Short mmCIF file of C-alpha atoms in Angstrom, two decimals:
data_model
loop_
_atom_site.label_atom_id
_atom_site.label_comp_id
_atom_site.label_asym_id
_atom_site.label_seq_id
_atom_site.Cartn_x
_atom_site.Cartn_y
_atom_site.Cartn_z
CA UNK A 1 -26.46 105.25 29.24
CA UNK A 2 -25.28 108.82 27.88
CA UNK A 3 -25.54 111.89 29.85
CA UNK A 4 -28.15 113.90 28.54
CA UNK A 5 -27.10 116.78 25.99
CA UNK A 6 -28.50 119.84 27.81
CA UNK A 7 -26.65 119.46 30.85
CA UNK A 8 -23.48 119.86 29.09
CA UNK A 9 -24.55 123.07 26.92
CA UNK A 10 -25.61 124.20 30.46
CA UNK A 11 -22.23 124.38 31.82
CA UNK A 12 -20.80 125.57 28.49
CA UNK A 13 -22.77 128.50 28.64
CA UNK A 14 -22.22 129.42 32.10
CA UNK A 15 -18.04 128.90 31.39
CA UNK A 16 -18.38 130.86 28.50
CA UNK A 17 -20.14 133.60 30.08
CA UNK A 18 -18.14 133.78 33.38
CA UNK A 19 -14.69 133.58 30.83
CA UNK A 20 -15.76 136.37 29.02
CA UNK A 21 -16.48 138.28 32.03
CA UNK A 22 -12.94 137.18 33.58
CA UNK A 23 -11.10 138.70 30.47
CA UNK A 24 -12.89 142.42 30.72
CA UNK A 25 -12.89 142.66 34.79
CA UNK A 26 -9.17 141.23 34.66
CA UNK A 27 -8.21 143.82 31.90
CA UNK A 28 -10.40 146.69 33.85
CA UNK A 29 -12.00 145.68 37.26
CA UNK A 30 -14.82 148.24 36.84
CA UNK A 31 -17.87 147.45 39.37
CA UNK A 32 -19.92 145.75 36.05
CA UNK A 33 -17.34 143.92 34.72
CA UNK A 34 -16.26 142.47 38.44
CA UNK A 35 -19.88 142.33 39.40
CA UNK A 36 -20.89 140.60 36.54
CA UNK A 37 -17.80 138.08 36.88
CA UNK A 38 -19.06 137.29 40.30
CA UNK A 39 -22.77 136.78 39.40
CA UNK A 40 -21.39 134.18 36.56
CA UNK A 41 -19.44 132.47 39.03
CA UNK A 42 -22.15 132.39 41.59
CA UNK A 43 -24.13 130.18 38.97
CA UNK A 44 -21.06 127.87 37.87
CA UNK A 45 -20.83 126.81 41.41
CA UNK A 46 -24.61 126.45 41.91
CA UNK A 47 -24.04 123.72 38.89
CA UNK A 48 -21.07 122.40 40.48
CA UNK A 49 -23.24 121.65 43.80
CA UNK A 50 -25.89 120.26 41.29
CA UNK A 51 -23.72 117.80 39.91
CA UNK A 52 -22.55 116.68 43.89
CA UNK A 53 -26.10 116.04 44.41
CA UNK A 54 -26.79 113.70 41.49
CA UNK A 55 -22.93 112.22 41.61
CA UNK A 56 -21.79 112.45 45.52
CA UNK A 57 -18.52 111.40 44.46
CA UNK A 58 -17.81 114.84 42.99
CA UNK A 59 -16.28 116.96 45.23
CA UNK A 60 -17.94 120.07 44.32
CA UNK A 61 -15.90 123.12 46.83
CA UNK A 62 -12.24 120.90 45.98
CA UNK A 63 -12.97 121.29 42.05
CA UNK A 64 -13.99 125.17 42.25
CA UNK A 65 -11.74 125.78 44.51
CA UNK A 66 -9.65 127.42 41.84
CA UNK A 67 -13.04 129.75 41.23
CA UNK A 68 -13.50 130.11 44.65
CA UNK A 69 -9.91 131.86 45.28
CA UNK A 70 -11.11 134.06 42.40
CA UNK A 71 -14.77 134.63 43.83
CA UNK A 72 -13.35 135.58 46.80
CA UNK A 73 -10.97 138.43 45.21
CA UNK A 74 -13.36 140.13 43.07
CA UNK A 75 -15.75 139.76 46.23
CA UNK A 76 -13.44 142.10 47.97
CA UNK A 77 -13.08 144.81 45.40
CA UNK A 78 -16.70 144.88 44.27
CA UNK A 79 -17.71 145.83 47.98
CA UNK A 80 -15.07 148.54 48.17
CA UNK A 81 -16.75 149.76 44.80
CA UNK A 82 -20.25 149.45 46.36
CA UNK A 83 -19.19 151.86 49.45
CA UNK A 84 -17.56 154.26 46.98
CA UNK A 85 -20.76 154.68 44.68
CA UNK A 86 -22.78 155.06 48.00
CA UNK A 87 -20.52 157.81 49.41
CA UNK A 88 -20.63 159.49 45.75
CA UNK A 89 -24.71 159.31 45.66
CA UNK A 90 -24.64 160.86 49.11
CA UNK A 91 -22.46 163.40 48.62
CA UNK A 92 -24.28 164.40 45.31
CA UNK A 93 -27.80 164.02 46.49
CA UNK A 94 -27.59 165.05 49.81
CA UNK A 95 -24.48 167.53 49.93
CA UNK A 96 -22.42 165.77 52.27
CA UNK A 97 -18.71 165.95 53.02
CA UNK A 98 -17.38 162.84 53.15
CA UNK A 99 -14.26 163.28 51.56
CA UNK A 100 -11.57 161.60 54.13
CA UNK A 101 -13.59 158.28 54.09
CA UNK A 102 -14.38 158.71 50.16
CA UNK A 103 -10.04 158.63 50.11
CA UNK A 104 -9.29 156.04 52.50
CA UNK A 105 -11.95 153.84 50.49
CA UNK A 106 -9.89 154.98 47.25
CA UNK A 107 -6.31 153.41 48.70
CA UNK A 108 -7.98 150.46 50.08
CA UNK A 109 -9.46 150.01 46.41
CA UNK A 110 -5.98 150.02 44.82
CA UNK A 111 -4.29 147.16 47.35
CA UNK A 112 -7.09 144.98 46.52
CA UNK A 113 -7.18 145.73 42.77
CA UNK A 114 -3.57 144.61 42.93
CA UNK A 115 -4.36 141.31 44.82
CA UNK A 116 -7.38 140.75 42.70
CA UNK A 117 -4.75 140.90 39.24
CA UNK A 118 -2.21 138.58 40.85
CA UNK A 119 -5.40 136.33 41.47
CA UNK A 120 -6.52 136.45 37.77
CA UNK A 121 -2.87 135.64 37.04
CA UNK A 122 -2.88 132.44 39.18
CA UNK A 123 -6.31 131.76 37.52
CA UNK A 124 -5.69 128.87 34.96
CA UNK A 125 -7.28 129.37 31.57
CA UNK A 126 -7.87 125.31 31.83
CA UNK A 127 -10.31 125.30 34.67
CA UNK A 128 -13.30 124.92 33.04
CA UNK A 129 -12.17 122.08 31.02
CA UNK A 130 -10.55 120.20 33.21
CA UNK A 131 -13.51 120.63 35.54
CA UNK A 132 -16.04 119.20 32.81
CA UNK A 133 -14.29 116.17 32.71
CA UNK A 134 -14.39 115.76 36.16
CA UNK A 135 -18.01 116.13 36.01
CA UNK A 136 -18.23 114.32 32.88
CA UNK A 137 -16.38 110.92 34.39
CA UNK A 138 -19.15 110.93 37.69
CA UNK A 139 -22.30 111.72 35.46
CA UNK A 140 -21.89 109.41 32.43
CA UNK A 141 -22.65 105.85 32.25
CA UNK A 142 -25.20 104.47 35.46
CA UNK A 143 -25.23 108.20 37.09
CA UNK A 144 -26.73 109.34 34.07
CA UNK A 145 -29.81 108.06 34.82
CA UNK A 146 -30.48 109.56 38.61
CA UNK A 147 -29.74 113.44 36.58
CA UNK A 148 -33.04 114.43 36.72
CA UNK A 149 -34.35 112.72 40.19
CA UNK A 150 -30.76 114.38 41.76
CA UNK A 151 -31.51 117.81 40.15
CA UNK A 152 -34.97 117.29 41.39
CA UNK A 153 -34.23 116.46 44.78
CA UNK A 154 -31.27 119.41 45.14
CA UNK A 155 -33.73 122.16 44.42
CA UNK A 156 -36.66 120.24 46.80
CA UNK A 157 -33.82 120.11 49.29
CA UNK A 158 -32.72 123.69 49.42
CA UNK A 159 -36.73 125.02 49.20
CA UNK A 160 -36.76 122.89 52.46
CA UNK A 161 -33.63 124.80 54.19
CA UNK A 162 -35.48 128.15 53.22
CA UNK A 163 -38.63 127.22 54.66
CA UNK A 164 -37.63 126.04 58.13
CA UNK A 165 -35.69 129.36 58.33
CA UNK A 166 -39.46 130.85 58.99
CA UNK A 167 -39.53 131.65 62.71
CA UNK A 168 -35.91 132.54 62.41
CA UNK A 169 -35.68 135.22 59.45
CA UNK A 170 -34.55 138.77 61.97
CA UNK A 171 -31.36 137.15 63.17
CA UNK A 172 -28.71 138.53 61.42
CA UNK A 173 -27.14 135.11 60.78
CA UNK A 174 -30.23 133.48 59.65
CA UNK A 175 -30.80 137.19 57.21
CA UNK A 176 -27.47 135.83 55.62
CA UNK A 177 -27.95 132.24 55.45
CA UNK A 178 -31.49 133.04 53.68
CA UNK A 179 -29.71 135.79 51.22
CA UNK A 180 -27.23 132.51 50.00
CA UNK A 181 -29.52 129.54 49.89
CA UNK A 182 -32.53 131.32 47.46
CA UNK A 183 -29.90 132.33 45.55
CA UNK A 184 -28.42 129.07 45.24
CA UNK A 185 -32.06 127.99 44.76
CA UNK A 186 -32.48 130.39 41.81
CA UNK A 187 -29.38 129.45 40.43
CA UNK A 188 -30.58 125.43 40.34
CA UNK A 189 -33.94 125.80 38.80
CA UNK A 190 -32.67 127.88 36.11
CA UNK A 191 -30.38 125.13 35.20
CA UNK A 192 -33.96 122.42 35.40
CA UNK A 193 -35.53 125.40 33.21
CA UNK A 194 -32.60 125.45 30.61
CA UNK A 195 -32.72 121.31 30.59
CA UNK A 196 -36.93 121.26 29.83
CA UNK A 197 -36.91 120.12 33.50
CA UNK A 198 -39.48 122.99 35.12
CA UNK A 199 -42.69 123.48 33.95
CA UNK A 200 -45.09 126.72 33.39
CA UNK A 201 -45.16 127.61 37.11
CA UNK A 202 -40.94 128.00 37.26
CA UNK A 203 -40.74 131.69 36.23
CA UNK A 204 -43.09 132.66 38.98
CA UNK A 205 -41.05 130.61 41.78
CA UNK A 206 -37.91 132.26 39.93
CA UNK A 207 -38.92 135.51 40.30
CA UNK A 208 -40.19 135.24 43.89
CA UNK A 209 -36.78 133.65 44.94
CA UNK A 210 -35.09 136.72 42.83
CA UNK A 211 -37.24 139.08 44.86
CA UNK A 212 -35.93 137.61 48.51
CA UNK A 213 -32.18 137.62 47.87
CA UNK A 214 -32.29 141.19 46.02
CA UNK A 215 -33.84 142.74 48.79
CA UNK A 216 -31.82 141.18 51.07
CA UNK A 217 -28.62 141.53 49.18
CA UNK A 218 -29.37 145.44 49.13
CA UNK A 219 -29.78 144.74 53.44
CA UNK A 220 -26.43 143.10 53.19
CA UNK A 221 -24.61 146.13 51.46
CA UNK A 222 -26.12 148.44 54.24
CA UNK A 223 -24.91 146.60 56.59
CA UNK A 224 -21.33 146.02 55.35
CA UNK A 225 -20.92 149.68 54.79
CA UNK A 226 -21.98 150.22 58.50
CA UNK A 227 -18.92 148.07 59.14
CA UNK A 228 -16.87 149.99 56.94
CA UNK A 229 -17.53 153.10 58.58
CA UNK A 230 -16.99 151.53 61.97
CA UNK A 231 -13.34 150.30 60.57
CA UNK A 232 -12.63 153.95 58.60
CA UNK A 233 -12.84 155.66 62.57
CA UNK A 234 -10.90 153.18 63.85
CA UNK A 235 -8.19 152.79 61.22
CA UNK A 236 -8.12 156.35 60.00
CA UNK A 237 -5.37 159.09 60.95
CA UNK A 238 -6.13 161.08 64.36
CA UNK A 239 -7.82 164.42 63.39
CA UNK A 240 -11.11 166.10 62.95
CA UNK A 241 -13.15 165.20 60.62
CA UNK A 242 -14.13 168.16 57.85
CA UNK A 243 -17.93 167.64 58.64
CA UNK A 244 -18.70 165.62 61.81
CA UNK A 245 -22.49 165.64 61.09
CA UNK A 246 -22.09 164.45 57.55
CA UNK A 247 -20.88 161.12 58.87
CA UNK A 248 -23.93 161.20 61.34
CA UNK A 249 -26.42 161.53 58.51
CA UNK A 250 -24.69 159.01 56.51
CA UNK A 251 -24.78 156.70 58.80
CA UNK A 252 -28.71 157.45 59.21
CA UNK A 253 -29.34 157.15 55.78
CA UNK A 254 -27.50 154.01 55.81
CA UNK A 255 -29.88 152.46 58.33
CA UNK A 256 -33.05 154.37 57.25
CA UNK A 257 -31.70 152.46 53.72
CA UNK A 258 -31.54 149.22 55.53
CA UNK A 259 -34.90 149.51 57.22
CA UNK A 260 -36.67 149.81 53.79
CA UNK A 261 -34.91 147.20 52.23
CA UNK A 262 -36.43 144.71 55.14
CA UNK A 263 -39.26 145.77 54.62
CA UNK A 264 -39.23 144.46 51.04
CA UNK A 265 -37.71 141.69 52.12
CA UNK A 266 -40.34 140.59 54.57
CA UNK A 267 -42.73 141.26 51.89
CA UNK A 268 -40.94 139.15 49.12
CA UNK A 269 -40.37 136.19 51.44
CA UNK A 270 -44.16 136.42 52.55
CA UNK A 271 -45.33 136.18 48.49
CA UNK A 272 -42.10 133.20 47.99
CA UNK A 273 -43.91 131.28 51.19
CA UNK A 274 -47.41 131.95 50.08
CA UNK A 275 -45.98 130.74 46.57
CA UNK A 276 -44.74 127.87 47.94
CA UNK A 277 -47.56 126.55 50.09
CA UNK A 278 -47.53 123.59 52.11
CA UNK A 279 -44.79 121.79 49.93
CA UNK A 280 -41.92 122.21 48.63
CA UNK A 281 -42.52 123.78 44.92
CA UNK A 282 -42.80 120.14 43.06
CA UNK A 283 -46.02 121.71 41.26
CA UNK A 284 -42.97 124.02 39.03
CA UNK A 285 -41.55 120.40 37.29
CA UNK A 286 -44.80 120.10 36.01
CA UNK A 287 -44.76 119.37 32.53
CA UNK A 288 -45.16 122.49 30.26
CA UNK A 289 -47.88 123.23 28.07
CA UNK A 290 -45.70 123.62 25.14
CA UNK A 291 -42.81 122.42 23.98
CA UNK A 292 -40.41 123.76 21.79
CA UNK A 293 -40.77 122.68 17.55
CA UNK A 294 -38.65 119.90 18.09
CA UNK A 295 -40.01 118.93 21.34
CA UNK A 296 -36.43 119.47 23.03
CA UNK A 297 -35.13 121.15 25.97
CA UNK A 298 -34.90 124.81 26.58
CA UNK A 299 -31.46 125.84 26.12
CA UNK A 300 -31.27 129.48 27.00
CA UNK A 301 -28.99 132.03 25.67
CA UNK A 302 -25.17 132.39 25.86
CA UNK A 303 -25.75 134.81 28.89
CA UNK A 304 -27.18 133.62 32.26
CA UNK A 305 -30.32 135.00 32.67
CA UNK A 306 -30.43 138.40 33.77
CA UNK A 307 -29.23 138.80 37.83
CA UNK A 308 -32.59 141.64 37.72
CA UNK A 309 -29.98 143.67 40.36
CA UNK A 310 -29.68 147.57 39.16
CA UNK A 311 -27.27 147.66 42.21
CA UNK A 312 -24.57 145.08 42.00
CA UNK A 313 -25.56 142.91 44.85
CA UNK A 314 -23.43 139.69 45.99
#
């Protein structure tokens, strides 16, 4: 048995995308180009865990872990460059001085651009085709035919880790695990929508899961640059600050910020469970009520579909 055609143009499309994106942030790490990198790399990987799931004997973290190094990187100037456009919109907006953070942010930014570069330099051009293969090997010939029951059965799996987080979803931990896993879930059934595999009801279950981890991936930059802050006073040179009080109403903003964005969190992940139901989304691999022309799969365009973030969130 052959591996079915659209699985392959799947991954060709997200390797294309997240190569293009390499070359520009690696050239100039600007917060789009390494946000966008990072976005395109968040989807590769949800296809590498894909193919685990149909094939187990595909070591999904082992054969990104090339990716991952290079995740992890960007991951670490992109939230520097979040905290920077934060302290620029509040010292526009809202007239505050917050200069000697705004600097120390600014040198921190340049050590990790450098490590980020010699990270894009280790980052083998080869990757993605070597990692096809891989894939290629574990999904042709009898694995081909448990593709669509495995892709099935990953997204059906991870809508069952979101739900049982129910009673659990204002502990910070569980806030973080949820933020991951409907992302990751997002990321999957896009790949069943590309292959024909969803039916009519998969943009509505896409855009509730895009809803949760938005909202909560705007929570999770408030509260990282409440850690920064915390680190900036303890790591900073002794001295008085220029404006004392600015930092005070940053810091309020920043958790009046956070507040709101729970609140559309809690409302998103109330409309994803009402969505949902008492199962676990199967009614979205319905059939759909049309069908392309040829009656083949939908294969998307060469750029993921949109990430819907106007912030850059992780």
């Amino acid at each position: 048995m052959t591996m079915p055609l659209p699985l392959k143009d799947c991954y060709e499309r997200r390797a294309r995308y997240v190569d293009d994106q390499f070359g520009l942030s690696s050239e100039s790490p600007s917060t789009g180009a390494v946000h966008d990198m990072r976005v395109g790399l968040k989807r590769l990987r949800a296809f590498f865990d894909l193919v685990e799931s149909i094939a187990p004997g595909f070591a999904a973290e082992h054969a990104f872990a090339p990716a991952g190094k290079l995740f992890r990187a960007a991951g670490r100037v992109r939230n520097i460059q979040v905290f920077e456009a934060k302290v620029r919109e509040s010292s526009t907006t809202k007239s505050l001085e917050l200069s000697e953070y705004y600097n120390w942010l600014k040198d921190d930014e340049r050590r990790e651009i450098k490590k980020f570069r010699r990270a894009c330099r280790r980052f083998g051009k080869g990757f993605f085709e070597s990692a096809w293969k891989s894939m290629a090997c574990v999904l042709d010939g009898p694995a081909a035919g448990r593709i669509t029951t495995g892709a099935e059965g990953r997204l059906f799996g991870l809508i069952k880790e979101i739900k049982t987080e129910r009673s659990m979803r204002h502990d910070v931990r569980r806030l973080h695990f949820l933020r991951t896993r409907t992302k990751e879930a997002r990321y999957t059934l896009e790949i069943l929508q590309e292959c024909g595999l969803a039916g009519d009801e998969g943009a509505l279950l896409n855009d509730r899961f895009r809803d949760v981890h938005q909202s909560l991936g705007s929570w999770h930059d408030e509260e990282i640059v409440l850690e920064s802050l915390r680190e900036f006073r303890k790591r900073r040179a002794p001295g008085p600050l220029v404006s004392f009080k600015s930092y005070l109403e940053f810091s309020r903003l920043t958790k009046a910020h956070k507040a709101e964005d729970l609140a559309r969190f809690e409302a998103a992940w109330a409309d994803l469970l009402g969505f949902l139901g008492r199962g676990n989304g199967r009614r979205v691999l319905r059939p759909r009520t049309a069908r392309s022309p040829q009656g083949g799969a939908v294969t998307g365009s060469e750029k993921p579909p949109d990430d819907g973030s106007t912030t850059p969130t992780a």
